Amino acid sequence: MTDMSAHLALTQLVPFAAKELDQNKVTPGVLGFVVFAVLALAVWGLMKSMNRHMHKIDFTEAPDPAPAGASGASPEGAAK
C-alpha cells in the first residue's frame, strides 16, 4: 500500500517538474565540463612541453660573411 502512495505522490509531482524545465534551454552538463577540462589540461601540457623544447634551442644568428656592398654586384642587378 505504501508503494502505491509513493508512486501516486511522484506522479503528482512530475507535472510540476516538467513545467519548470525549459525545453528551449540547452546546457552542456557534466560531460561538457569533463571534455572542456580534459582539453584544457591537454593544451596546458602541450604548452609546457613546447616551452621546455624552446628553452633547449640555442639560436644565435650568424653574421653575414661579406658585406652586401663589397661584392661589387648590387642586389638589383643580381635579380635581373
Coordinates of C-alpha atoms in Angstrom, one line a residue:
M1 CA 0.0 0.0 0.0
T2 CA 2.9 2.4 0.8
D3 CA 4.4 1.7 -2.6
M4 CA 1.2 2.8 -4.3
S5 CA 1.0 6.0 -2.3
A6 CA 4.7 6.8 -3.1
H7 CA 4.0 6.2 -6.8
L8 CA 0.9 8.4 -6.7
A9 CA 2.9 11.2 -5.0
L10 CA 5.6 11.0 -7.6
T11 CA 3.1 11.1 -10.5
Q12 CA 1.6 14.2 -8.9
L13 CA 5.0 16.0 -8.7
V14 CA 6.1 15.1 -12.3
P15 CA 4.0 17.8 -14.0
F16 CA 5.5 20.5 -11.7
A17 CA 9.0 19.4 -12.6
A18 CA 8.1 19.4 -16.3
K19 CA 6.7 23.0 -16.1
E20 CA 9.9 24.2 -14.5
L21 CA 12.1 22.6 -17.2
D22 CA 12.7 25.0 -20.1
Q23 CA 12.6 22.9 -23.3
N24 CA 14.5 25.6 -25.3
K25 CA 17.4 25.7 -22.8
V26 CA 20.4 23.6 -23.7
T27 CA 23.2 23.0 -21.1
P28 CA 26.4 21.1 -21.6
G29 CA 26.1 19.2 -18.3
V30 CA 28.8 17.2 -16.6
L31 CA 30.1 15.6 -19.8
G32 CA 30.7 19.0 -21.4
F33 CA 32.6 20.1 -18.3
V34 CA 34.7 17.0 -18.3
V35 CA 35.6 17.3 -22.0
F36 CA 36.4 21.0 -21.6
A37 CA 38.6 20.2 -18.5
V38 CA 40.5 17.4 -20.4
L39 CA 41.1 19.7 -23.4
A40 CA 42.3 22.5 -21.1
L41 CA 44.8 20.1 -19.4
A42 CA 46.0 18.8 -22.8
V43 CA 46.6 22.4 -24.0
W44 CA 48.4 23.2 -20.8
G45 CA 50.6 20.1 -21.1
L46 CA 51.4 20.9 -24.8
M47 CA 52.4 24.5 -23.9
K48 CA 54.6 23.3 -21.1
S49 CA 56.3 20.8 -23.4
M50 CA 56.7 23.4 -26.1
N51 CA 58.2 25.9 -23.6
R52 CA 60.7 23.2 -22.4
H53 CA 61.7 22.4 -26.0
M54 CA 62.1 26.1 -26.9
H55 CA 64.5 26.7 -24.0
K56 CA 66.7 23.9 -25.3
I57 CA 67.2 25.8 -28.6
D58 CA 70.4 27.9 -28.7
F59 CA 69.8 30.2 -31.6
T60 CA 72.4 32.8 -32.5
E61 CA 72.2 34.4 -35.9
A62 CA 75.5 34.1 -37.8
P63 CA 76.8 37.3 -39.2
D64 CA 77.0 37.8 -43.0
P65 CA 80.3 36.5 -44.4
A66 CA 80.7 39.6 -46.6
P67 CA 79.0 43.0 -46.5
A68 CA 76.5 43.5 -49.3
G69 CA 78.3 46.4 -51.0
A70 CA 81.8 44.6 -51.0
S71 CA 80.9 42.0 -53.6
G72 CA 80.6 44.6 -56.4
A73 CA 77.2 43.4 -57.6
S74 CA 74.1 45.2 -56.4
P75 CA 71.1 43.1 -55.3
E76 CA 69.0 44.8 -58.0
G77 CA 71.5 43.6 -60.7
A78 CA 71.5 40.1 -59.4
A79 CA 67.8 39.8 -59.6
K80 CA 67.7 40.7 -63.4

